[in-house]
Amino acid sequence: MAHIVVVDDSPTEVYVLQTMLERNGHKVSVAKNAEEGIALVKAVQPDAVLMDVV
């Protein structure tokens, strides 16, 4: 399945997304902020990125 990066500073939101995605067979990597997210995307080259925008 897909490798998905989740970028969110809310532990609850991360837990819900990560659990749902992993139960459906996806690999999930998590970043807590935009800076971490950019580094992670460069490192793992995911299929998709999910993030909140404020």
PDB file of C-alpha atoms in Angstrom:
ATOM      1  CA  MET A   1       0.000   0.000   0.000  1.00  0.00           C
ATOM      2  CA  ALA A   2       0.936   3.685   0.183  1.00  0.00           C
ATOM      3  CA  HIS A   3       3.480   5.365   2.423  1.00  0.00           C
ATOM      4  CA  ILE A   4       1.779   8.396   3.959  1.00  0.00           C
ATOM      5  CA  VAL A   5       3.271  11.227   6.016  1.00  0.00           C
ATOM      6  CA  VAL A   6       0.983  12.808   8.598  1.00  0.00           C
ATOM      7  CA  VAL A   7       1.982  16.302   9.777  1.00  0.00           C
ATOM      8  CA  ASP A   8       0.001  17.510  12.784  1.00  0.00           C
ATOM      9  CA  ASP A   9       0.738  18.926  16.230  1.00  0.00           C
ATOM     10  CA  SER A  10      -2.350  17.343  17.799  1.00  0.00           C
ATOM     11  CA  PRO A  11      -1.601  13.910  19.297  1.00  0.00           C
ATOM     12  CA  THR A  12      -5.288  12.994  19.099  1.00  0.00           C
ATOM     13  CA  GLU A  13      -5.529  13.795  15.392  1.00  0.00           C
ATOM     14  CA  VAL A  14      -2.300  11.917  14.689  1.00  0.00           C
ATOM     15  CA  TYR A  15      -3.533   8.879  16.625  1.00  0.00           C
ATOM     16  CA  VAL A  16      -6.846   8.766  14.742  1.00  0.00           C
ATOM     17  CA  LEU A  17      -5.257   9.173  11.298  1.00  0.00           C
ATOM     18  CA  GLN A  18      -2.377   6.807  11.986  1.00  0.00           C
ATOM     19  CA  THR A  19      -4.658   4.100  13.382  1.00  0.00           C
ATOM     20  CA  MET A  20      -7.127   4.355  10.501  1.00  0.00           C
ATOM     21  CA  LEU A  21      -4.439   4.351   7.823  1.00  0.00           C
ATOM     22  CA  GLU A  22      -2.399   1.507   9.328  1.00  0.00           C
ATOM     23  CA  ARG A  23      -5.532  -0.651   9.749  1.00  0.00           C
ATOM     24  CA  ASN A  24      -6.047  -0.234   6.023  1.00  0.00           C
ATOM     25  CA  GLY A  25      -2.533  -1.440   5.225  1.00  0.00           C
ATOM     26  CA  HIS A  26      -0.686   1.837   4.746  1.00  0.00           C
ATOM     27  CA  LYS A  27       2.712   2.705   6.169  1.00  0.00           C
ATOM     28  CA  VAL A  28       2.553   5.934   8.197  1.00  0.00           C
ATOM     29  CA  SER A  29       5.318   8.338   9.221  1.00  0.00           C
ATOM     30  CA  VAL A  30       4.546  11.212  11.579  1.00  0.00           C
ATOM     31  CA  ALA A  31       5.926  14.751  11.953  1.00  0.00           C
ATOM     32  CA  LYS A  32       4.848  17.198  14.666  1.00  0.00           C
ATOM     33  CA  ASN A  33       5.405  20.415  12.714  1.00  0.00           C
ATOM     34  CA  ALA A  34       6.146  21.799   9.252  1.00  0.00           C
ATOM     35  CA  GLU A  35       9.905  21.781   9.704  1.00  0.00           C
ATOM     36  CA  GLU A  36       9.896  18.097  10.668  1.00  0.00           C
ATOM     37  CA  GLY A  37       7.412  17.401   7.889  1.00  0.00           C
ATOM     38  CA  ILE A  38       9.601  18.910   5.188  1.00  0.00           C
ATOM     39  CA  ALA A  39      12.625  16.924   6.369  1.00  0.00           C
ATOM     40  CA  LEU A  40      10.587  13.726   6.551  1.00  0.00           C
ATOM     41  CA  VAL A  41       9.121  14.182   3.071  1.00  0.00           C
ATOM     42  CA  LYS A  42      12.609  14.709   1.650  1.00  0.00           C
ATOM     43  CA  ALA A  43      13.892  11.624   3.459  1.00  0.00           C
ATOM     44  CA  VAL A  44      11.133   9.100   2.742  1.00  0.00           C
ATOM     45  CA  GLN A  45       9.513  10.444  -0.455  1.00  0.00           C
ATOM     46  CA  PRO A  46       5.967   9.393   0.520  1.00  0.00           C
ATOM     47  CA  ASP A  47       3.038   8.708  -1.763  1.00  0.00           C
ATOM     48  CA  ALA A  48       0.890  11.266   0.085  1.00  0.00           C
ATOM     49  CA  VAL A  49       1.060  13.908   2.810  1.00  0.00           C
ATOM     50  CA  LEU A  50      -1.817  14.716   5.171  1.00  0.00           C
ATOM     51  CA  MET A  51      -1.589  17.913   7.203  1.00  0.00           C
ATOM     52  CA  ASP A  52      -3.684  20.598   8.764  1.00  0.00           C
ATOM     53  CA  VAL A  53      -3.292  24.160   7.569  1.00  0.00           C
ATOM     54  CA  VAL A  54      -3.886  27.049   9.935  1.00  0.00           C
TER      55      VAL A  54
END
